[in-house]
mmCIF file of C-alpha atoms in Angstrom:
data_model
loop_
_atom_site.group_PDB
_atom_site.id
_atom_site.type_symbol
_atom_site.label_atom_id
_atom_site.label_comp_id
_atom_site.label_asym_id
_atom_site.label_seq_id
_atom_site.Cartn_x
_atom_site.Cartn_y
_atom_site.Cartn_z
ATOM 1 C CA MET A 1 88.409 143.843 99.061
ATOM 2 C CA CYS A 2 90.435 141.562 101.333
ATOM 3 C CA LEU A 3 87.283 139.844 102.573
ATOM 4 C CA HIS A 4 86.152 139.345 98.978
ATOM 5 C CA ILE A 5 89.464 137.687 98.067
ATOM 6 C CA LEU A 6 89.356 135.563 101.215
ATOM 7 C CA GLY A 7 85.813 134.467 100.403
ATOM 8 C CA TRP A 8 86.763 133.398 96.890
ATOM 9 C CA PHE A 9 89.788 131.547 98.238
ATOM 10 C CA ILE A 10 87.655 129.607 100.744
ATOM 11 C CA LEU A 11 85.055 128.758 98.099
ATOM 12 C CA THR A 12 87.764 127.623 95.683
ATOM 13 C CA CYS A 13 89.264 125.355 98.359
ATOM 14 C CA MET A 14 85.838 123.891 99.093
ATOM 15 C CA VAL A 15 85.180 123.195 95.405
ATOM 16 C CA CYS A 16 88.609 121.584 94.954
ATOM 17 C CA TRP A 17 88.244 119.428 98.067
ATOM 18 C CA ALA A 18 84.744 118.239 97.177
ATOM 19 C CA SER A 19 85.762 117.521 93.568
ATOM 20 C CA LEU A 20 88.707 115.430 94.720
ATOM 21 C CA ALA A 21 86.550 113.690 97.342
ATOM 22 C CA ILE A 22 84.166 112.672 94.550
ATOM 23 C CA TYR A 23 87.019 111.641 92.250
ATOM 24 C CA TYR A 24 88.662 109.521 94.981
ATOM 25 C CA SER A 25 85.501 107.878 96.300
ATOM 26 C CA ASN A 26 83.690 104.564 96.262
ATOM 27 C CA LEU A 27 81.606 105.489 93.209
ATOM 28 C CA PRO A 28 82.072 103.282 90.109
ATOM 29 C CA ALA A 29 85.372 104.103 88.393
ATOM 30 C CA VAL A 30 83.707 105.237 85.169
ATOM 31 C CA VAL A 31 81.435 107.651 87.055
ATOM 32 C CA ARG A 32 83.986 109.344 89.357
ATOM 33 C CA PRO A 33 85.819 111.648 86.900
ATOM 34 C CA ILE A 34 82.565 112.711 85.227
ATOM 35 C CA ALA A 35 80.859 113.472 88.543
ATOM 36 C CA ALA A 36 83.897 115.367 89.860
ATOM 37 C CA ALA A 37 84.165 117.457 86.670
ATOM 38 C CA LEU A 38 80.437 118.256 86.659
ATOM 39 C CA PHE A 39 80.600 119.351 90.311
ATOM 40 C CA ALA A 40 83.595 121.640 89.722
ATOM 41 C CA ILE A 41 82.248 123.146 86.487
ATOM 42 C CA GLY A 42 78.761 123.565 87.925
ATOM 43 C CA SER A 43 80.055 125.232 91.092
ATOM 44 C CA PHE A 44 82.319 127.748 89.401
ATOM 45 C CA GLY A 45 79.713 128.343 86.713
ATOM 46 C CA ALA A 46 77.094 129.164 89.324
ATOM 47 C CA PHE A 47 79.446 131.607 91.057
ATOM 48 C CA TYR A 48 80.194 133.375 87.771
ATOM 49 C CA PHE A 49 76.844 133.443 85.954
ATOM 50 C CA ILE A 50 74.257 133.729 88.712
ATOM 51 C CA ARG A 51 73.950 137.391 89.609
ATOM 52 C CA ALA A 52 72.350 136.696 92.967
ATOM 53 C CA HIS A 53 75.564 135.555 94.613
ATOM 54 C CA VAL A 54 73.858 134.853 97.943
ATOM 55 C CA PHE A 55 71.577 132.366 96.188
ATOM 56 C CA ALA A 56 74.487 130.764 94.320
ATOM 57 C CA ILE A 57 76.610 130.437 97.461
ATOM 58 C CA SER A 58 73.691 129.112 99.509
ATOM 59 C CA GLY A 59 72.929 126.489 96.868
ATOM 60 C CA PHE A 60 76.585 125.487 96.662
ATOM 61 C CA GLY A 61 76.792 125.302 100.453
ATOM 62 C CA ALA A 62 73.843 122.929 100.613
ATOM 63 C CA ILE A 63 75.322 120.660 97.920
ATOM 64 C CA PHE A 64 78.739 120.803 99.596
ATOM 65 C CA VAL A 65 77.219 119.637 102.903
ATOM 66 C CA VAL A 66 75.555 116.716 101.092
ATOM 67 C CA VAL A 67 78.895 115.736 99.513
ATOM 68 C CA LEU A 68 80.666 116.081 102.873
ATOM 69 C CA LEU A 69 78.132 113.957 104.758
ATOM 70 C CA TRP A 70 78.177 111.306 102.023
ATOM 71 C CA TRP A 71 81.998 111.241 102.048
ATOM 72 C CA LEU A 72 82.114 110.973 105.840
ATOM 73 C CA SER A 73 79.735 108.008 105.661
ATOM 74 C CA ILE A 74 82.066 105.904 103.453
ATOM 75 C CA PRO A 75 83.091 103.080 105.827
ATOM 76 C CA PRO A 76 86.559 101.538 106.174
ATOM 77 C CA SER A 77 86.890 97.771 105.927
ATOM 78 C CA ASN A 78 89.114 94.907 107.014
ATOM 79 C CA ASN A 79 87.873 92.758 104.137
ATOM 80 C CA ARG A 80 89.756 93.624 100.953
ATOM 81 C CA ASP A 81 92.261 91.975 98.637
ATOM 82 C CA TRP A 82 95.280 93.053 100.712
ATOM 83 C CA GLN A 83 98.940 93.003 99.755
ATOM 84 C CA PRO A 84 100.629 90.000 101.443
ATOM 85 C CA ASP A 85 102.781 92.103 103.793
ATOM 86 C CA VAL A 86 99.725 93.746 105.400
ATOM 87 C CA ALA A 87 97.142 90.983 104.929
ATOM 88 C CA LEU A 88 97.423 89.577 108.461
ATOM 89 C CA LEU A 89 96.646 91.957 111.314
ATOM 90 C CA PRO A 90 98.509 91.704 114.630
ATOM 91 C CA SER A 91 96.806 91.441 118.007
ATOM 92 C CA ALA A 92 97.815 91.339 121.650
ATOM 93 C CA THR A 93 96.778 89.439 124.757
ATOM 94 C CA ILE A 94 97.543 91.418 127.917
ATOM 95 C CA ASP A 95 97.696 89.734 131.325
ATOM 96 C CA GLY A 96 99.300 91.992 133.920
ATOM 97 C CA ASN A 97 102.990 92.312 133.056
ATOM 98 C CA MET A 98 102.833 89.534 130.489
ATOM 99 C CA VAL A 99 101.954 90.529 126.931
ATOM 100 C CA THR A 100 101.641 88.059 124.065
ATOM 101 C CA ILE A 101 101.793 89.550 120.586
ATOM 102 C CA HIS A 102 100.204 87.535 117.796
ATOM 103 C CA ASN A 103 101.281 87.823 114.158
ATOM 104 C CA ILE A 104 104.576 89.666 114.628
ATOM 105 C CA ARG A 105 105.848 90.198 111.097
ATOM 106 C CA ASN A 106 109.287 88.935 110.057
ATOM 107 C CA VAL A 107 109.508 89.285 106.270
ATOM 108 C CA ASP A 108 112.409 87.639 104.436
ATOM 109 C CA TYR A 109 113.376 90.156 101.721
ATOM 110 C CA ARG A 110 115.244 89.329 98.529
ATOM 111 C CA SER A 111 114.374 92.759 97.134
ATOM 112 C CA GLU A 112 111.811 95.437 97.963
ATOM 113 C CA SER A 113 109.166 93.678 95.868
ATOM 114 C CA ASP A 114 110.377 90.066 96.160
ATOM 115 C CA TYR A 115 109.863 88.669 99.639
ATOM 116 C CA THR A 116 108.406 85.887 101.745
ATOM 117 C CA VAL A 117 106.000 86.941 104.473
ATOM 118 C CA ARG A 118 106.396 85.189 107.815
ATOM 119 C CA HIS A 119 104.721 85.761 111.172
ATOM 120 C CA TYR A 120 105.171 84.422 114.674
ATOM 121 C CA ASP A 121 103.803 84.898 118.201
ATOM 122 C CA ALA A 122 105.945 85.957 121.157
ATOM 123 C CA SER A 123 105.495 86.896 124.802
ATOM 124 C CA PHE A 124 107.130 89.860 126.553
ATOM 125 C CA ASN A 125 107.427 90.794 130.217
ATOM 126 C CA LEU A 126 106.680 94.500 130.684
ATOM 127 C CA ALA A 127 108.785 94.474 133.854
ATOM 128 C CA GLN A 128 111.770 93.895 131.564
ATOM 129 C CA LEU A 129 111.026 96.842 129.277
ATOM 130 C CA ARG A 130 114.220 98.924 129.228
ATOM 131 C CA SER A 131 114.189 101.352 126.274
ATOM 132 C CA VAL A 132 112.157 103.093 123.623
ATOM 133 C CA ASP A 133 113.670 104.369 120.383
ATOM 134 C CA ASN A 134 112.409 106.449 117.495
ATOM 135 C CA PHE A 135 113.345 105.852 113.847
ATOM 136 C CA LEU A 136 113.091 108.743 111.403
ATOM 137 C CA VAL A 137 112.974 107.629 107.774
ATOM 138 C CA TYR A 138 113.508 110.104 104.911
ATOM 139 C CA TRP A 139 112.585 109.043 101.386
ATOM 140 C CA GLY A 140 112.389 112.396 99.570
ATOM 141 C CA SER A 141 111.721 115.870 100.904
ATOM 142 C CA PRO A 142 113.523 116.785 104.151
ATOM 143 C CA LEU A 143 110.204 118.221 105.333
ATOM 144 C CA ILE A 144 108.561 114.808 105.654
ATOM 145 C CA ALA A 145 109.708 111.637 107.368
ATOM 146 C CA HIS A 146 108.178 108.328 108.370
ATOM 147 C CA THR A 147 108.417 107.615 112.096
ATOM 148 C CA MET A 148 108.609 104.237 113.806
ATOM 149 C CA MET A 149 108.778 103.349 117.498
ATOM 150 C CA SER A 150 110.724 100.403 118.889
ATOM 151 C CA PHE A 151 110.597 99.013 122.430
ATOM 152 C CA GLY A 152 113.616 97.166 123.826
ATOM 153 C CA PHE A 153 113.642 94.458 126.502
ATOM 154 C CA ASP A 154 116.299 93.124 128.870
ATOM 155 C CA ASP A 155 116.680 89.916 126.853
ATOM 156 C CA GLY A 156 117.851 91.897 123.793
ATOM 157 C CA ARG A 157 114.615 91.669 121.813
ATOM 158 C CA TYR A 158 113.015 94.690 120.185
ATOM 159 C CA LEU A 159 109.371 95.169 119.218
ATOM 160 C CA CYS A 160 108.970 97.704 116.415
ATOM 161 C CA PHE A 161 105.769 99.535 115.409
ATOM 162 C CA SER A 162 105.175 101.218 112.069
ATOM 163 C CA ILE A 163 101.911 103.072 111.433
ATOM 164 C CA GLU A 164 101.233 102.690 107.712
ATOM 165 C CA THR A 165 98.721 102.536 104.897
ATOM 166 C CA ARG A 166 97.140 99.123 104.456
ATOM 167 C CA LYS A 167 97.268 98.773 100.680
ATOM 168 C CA CYS A 168 95.349 96.435 98.435
ATOM 169 C CA ILE A 169 97.069 94.402 95.733
ATOM 170 C CA GLY A 170 98.138 96.762 92.950
ATOM 171 C CA GLN A 171 97.840 99.921 95.060
ATOM 172 C CA LYS A 172 100.712 102.365 95.423
ATOM 173 C CA TYR A 173 100.978 105.199 97.901
ATOM 174 C CA SER A 174 99.913 108.655 96.758
ATOM 175 C CA ALA A 175 100.154 111.703 99.018
ATOM 176 C CA VAL A 176 97.017 113.158 97.410
ATOM 177 C CA LYS A 177 95.037 109.935 97.767
ATOM 178 C CA GLY A 178 96.139 109.803 101.393
ATOM 179 C CA PHE A 179 93.706 112.623 102.177
ATOM 180 C CA PHE A 180 90.691 110.919 100.590
ATOM 181 C CA LYS A 181 89.939 107.549 102.190
ATOM 182 C CA GLN A 182 91.974 105.473 99.762
ATOM 183 C CA TYR A 183 93.840 103.437 102.376
ATOM 184 C CA GLU A 184 92.929 101.863 105.666
ATOM 185 C CA LEU A 185 95.241 102.434 108.624
ATOM 186 C CA THR A 186 97.383 99.585 109.916
ATOM 187 C CA TYR A 187 99.855 99.149 112.758
ATOM 188 C CA VAL A 188 102.612 96.839 111.574
ATOM 189 C CA VAL A 189 104.245 95.070 114.530
ATOM 190 C CA ALA A 190 107.502 93.497 113.431
ATOM 191 C CA ASP A 191 111.153 92.723 113.982
ATOM 192 C CA GLU A 192 113.567 95.557 113.238
ATOM 193 C CA ARG A 193 115.231 93.191 110.739
ATOM 194 C CA ASP A 194 111.976 93.537 108.818
ATOM 195 C CA LEU A 195 110.831 97.146 109.214
ATOM 196 C CA VAL A 196 114.210 98.875 109.465
ATOM 197 C CA ARG A 197 116.201 96.700 107.053
ATOM 198 C CA LEU A 198 113.511 97.119 104.384
ATOM 199 C CA ARG A 199 114.131 100.854 104.450
ATOM 200 C CA THR A 200 117.919 100.896 104.823
ATOM 201 C CA ASN A 201 118.973 97.936 102.681
ATOM 202 C CA TYR A 202 116.285 97.658 100.002
ATOM 203 C CA ARG A 203 114.521 101.005 99.618
ATOM 204 C CA HIS A 204 117.781 102.859 100.358
ATOM 205 C CA GLU A 205 116.002 105.508 102.381
ATOM 206 C CA ASP A 206 117.893 107.560 104.981
ATOM 207 C CA VAL A 207 117.211 106.182 108.447
ATOM 208 C CA TYR A 208 118.138 107.746 111.790
ATOM 209 C CA LEU A 209 117.865 105.960 115.141
ATOM 210 C CA PHE A 210 117.268 108.173 118.168
ATOM 211 C CA ARG A 211 117.350 106.810 121.712
ATOM 212 C CA LEU A 212 114.573 108.478 123.733
ATOM 213 C CA ASN A 213 114.727 109.615 127.338
ATOM 214 C CA ALA A 214 111.619 108.210 128.990
ATOM 215 C CA SER A 215 110.683 106.800 132.369
ATOM 216 C CA LYS A 216 109.681 103.174 132.812
ATOM 217 C CA GLU A 217 106.126 104.324 133.441
ATOM 218 C CA VAL A 218 105.974 106.306 130.179
ATOM 219 C CA MET A 219 107.509 103.423 128.198
ATOM 220 C CA ARG A 220 105.068 100.901 129.633
ATOM 221 C CA SER A 221 102.001 103.118 129.181
ATOM 222 C CA THR A 222 103.009 104.019 125.627
ATOM 223 C CA LEU A 223 103.513 100.397 124.617
ATOM 224 C CA LEU A 224 100.170 99.398 126.137
ATOM 225 C CA GLU A 225 98.467 102.246 124.280
ATOM 226 C CA TYR A 226 99.959 101.018 120.991
ATOM 227 C CA LEU A 227 98.676 97.531 121.727
ATOM 228 C CA ARG A 228 95.203 98.788 122.598
ATOM 229 C CA VAL A 229 94.993 100.442 119.191
ATOM 230 C CA VAL A 230 96.355 97.286 117.530
ATOM 231 C CA ASN A 231 93.503 95.302 119.068
ATOM 232 C CA ARG A 232 90.923 97.966 118.253
ATOM 233 C CA LEU A 233 91.857 98.055 114.560
ATOM 234 C CA ARG A 234 91.090 94.341 114.259
ATOM 235 C CA GLU A 235 87.510 95.071 115.270
ATOM 236 C CA GLN A 236 87.062 98.671 114.105
ATOM 237 C CA PRO A 237 89.037 99.545 110.961
ATOM 238 C CA GLU A 238 89.978 103.178 110.397
ATOM 239 C CA TRP A 239 90.892 105.280 107.409
ATOM 240 C CA TYR A 240 94.449 106.499 107.043
ATOM 241 C CA ASN A 241 94.703 110.267 106.579
ATOM 242 C CA ALA A 242 97.899 111.931 105.387
ATOM 243 C CA LEU A 243 97.352 114.860 107.763
ATOM 244 C CA THR A 244 95.435 113.678 110.802
ATOM 245 C CA ASN A 245 95.731 109.895 111.101
ATOM 246 C CA ASN A 246 99.239 108.715 110.253
ATOM 247 C CA CYS A 247 102.543 107.879 111.883
ATOM 248 C CA THR A 248 103.589 111.116 113.631
ATOM 249 C CA PRO A 249 100.272 112.541 114.931
ATOM 250 C CA ASN A 250 99.401 109.081 116.252
ATOM 251 C CA LEU A 251 102.823 108.733 117.857
ATOM 252 C CA ARG A 252 102.204 111.934 119.805
ATOM 253 C CA GLY A 253 98.717 110.735 120.685
ATOM 254 C CA HIS A 254 100.151 107.569 122.194
ATOM 255 C CA THR A 255 102.761 109.349 124.308
ATOM 256 C CA ALA A 256 101.241 112.732 125.245
ATOM 257 C CA PRO A 257 98.814 111.472 127.931
ATOM 258 C CA TYR A 258 101.715 109.912 129.829
ATOM 259 C CA ASN A 259 104.368 112.553 129.213
ATOM 260 C CA PRO A 260 104.086 115.971 130.928
ATOM 261 C CA ARG A 261 106.336 117.433 128.222
ATOM 262 C CA GLY A 262 104.009 116.299 125.446
ATOM 263 C CA LYS A 263 102.645 119.225 123.436
ATOM 264 C CA TRP A 264 101.620 120.102 119.890
ATOM 265 C CA ASP A 265 104.218 121.631 117.604
ATOM 266 C CA TRP A 266 104.271 122.518 113.885
ATOM 267 C CA ARG A 267 107.104 120.012 113.447
ATOM 268 C CA LEU A 268 104.640 117.219 114.171
ATOM 269 C CA VAL A 269 103.168 118.084 110.758
ATOM 270 C CA ALA A 270 106.429 118.905 108.951
ATOM 271 C CA ASN A 271 107.790 115.866 110.752
ATOM 272 C CA GLY A 272 111.109 115.857 108.947
ATOM 273 C CA TYR A 273 112.089 118.319 111.674
ATOM 274 C CA VAL A 274 110.634 116.376 114.573
ATOM 275 C CA ASP A 275 114.177 115.498 115.734
ATOM 276 C CA ARG A 276 114.765 119.205 116.456
ATOM 277 C CA PHE A 277 111.553 119.319 118.460
ATOM 278 C CA MET A 278 112.520 116.247 120.494
ATOM 279 C CA TYR A 279 116.007 117.671 121.075
ATOM 280 C CA GLU A 280 114.625 121.003 122.331
ATOM 281 C CA GLU A 281 112.212 119.172 124.636
ATOM 282 C CA GLY A 282 115.029 117.107 126.173
ATOM 283 C CA VAL A 283 113.651 113.841 124.809
ATOM 284 C CA LEU A 284 116.999 113.174 123.070
ATOM 285 C CA ASP A 285 120.524 113.141 124.466
ATOM 286 C CA ARG A 286 121.808 116.729 124.647
ATOM 287 C CA SER A 287 125.447 116.061 125.438
ATOM 288 C CA LEU A 288 126.208 116.793 121.766
ATOM 289 C CA PRO A 289 124.916 119.441 119.358
ATOM 290 C CA LEU A 290 121.987 118.109 117.362
ATOM 291 C CA SER A 291 124.019 118.078 114.140
ATOM 292 C CA ASP A 292 126.604 115.767 115.736
ATOM 293 C CA LEU A 293 123.934 113.631 117.377
ATOM 294 C CA LYS A 294 122.229 113.187 114.024
ATOM 295 C CA LYS A 295 125.475 112.068 112.378
ATOM 296 C CA ARG A 296 125.896 109.401 115.043
ATOM 297 C CA SER A 297 122.238 108.387 114.666
ATOM 298 C CA TYR A 298 122.504 107.672 110.917
ATOM 299 C CA ILE A 299 122.430 103.874 110.640
ATOM 300 C CA ASN A 300 122.382 103.080 106.908
ATOM 301 C CA GLY A 301 126.059 102.135 106.693
ATOM 302 C CA THR A 302 125.870 99.817 109.684
ATOM 303 C CA ALA A 303 122.564 98.300 108.568
ATOM 304 C CA ASN A 304 123.862 97.525 105.074
ATOM 305 C CA ALA A 305 127.041 95.999 106.486
ATOM 306 C CA THR A 306 125.025 93.916 108.965
ATOM 307 C CA GLY A 307 122.637 92.475 106.384
ATOM 308 C CA ASP A 308 120.241 89.904 107.818
ATOM 309 C CA ALA A 309 122.406 88.966 110.807
ATOM 310 C CA SER A 310 120.426 87.747 113.804
ATOM 311 C CA ASP A 311 121.900 90.532 115.979
ATOM 312 C CA PHE A 312 120.797 93.272 113.559
ATOM 313 C CA SER A 313 119.217 95.354 116.328
ATOM 314 C CA ARG A 314 122.332 95.276 118.508
ATOM 315 C CA ARG A 315 124.672 96.218 115.685
ATOM 316 C CA ILE A 316 122.710 99.188 114.377
ATOM 317 C CA ARG A 317 122.844 100.692 117.878
ATOM 318 C CA ALA A 318 126.654 100.598 118.088
ATOM 319 C CA GLY A 319 127.833 104.179 118.642
ATOM 320 C CA VAL A 320 124.308 105.626 118.855
ATOM 321 C CA LEU A 321 123.785 107.787 121.944
#
């Protein structure tokens, strides 16, 4: 009985996934809902009406494999009608300790949707890399957060990375669409006055800044790994995936090879709790209980008071351990 229920559950999940994959695909818009409905109705109908269940399941399995292979073959692209804030991809030139970042974003916001996009190039000396920080951004459920990494240098500059969906003009983010090849992946490289201030001052999301304990070697290797992916995405676009290819799993992927404490944890999926994981692993300061550390790490008040001041990054770190 239990195996029978489990089998029906697996088949139902397969039908739902394949139907959604067809609905959110590169087929013509008028065809997608019809094709998805026909697949779902045909699949469940076959399971119910065909008495030879082995035949029905075998036939469904063959069709499912065809749908899966077709869906996997849908290619990502760097050539679309992109929103202005993600239209220009960054890149990096690496020469020993000297790294030049091209197309660092520095958007001038008047509101969340009214802004002027600006970019610039800048060089950084990896020998002067002094810190790495993690931003946790909550916009709804406490289970889920957006994570950003920021690298600080001796001259007071910070280089911030946000792994995001690269949306076309008119697109909005959907958690469901995020599983079905609706967005390309992009690494936004920007000033904190851009990436952080957008979330604190204009979207009014809850943002926490955590200073990370990491060796110079780990910081350097992690930054170089980010930049290698930045360069790769210019040549080989990738699909964003809300489960497997987004901000937090990729963050772990960048740091784990260089960090002996790096390991998988369920809180890397329910990443709203990733601060607890980092605290337990000793990545965060443990001189205070986590609840007190988190209060000191909440930067919205300071960020709103600071506005677009040129020393935004310095001010939001005041009092943060």
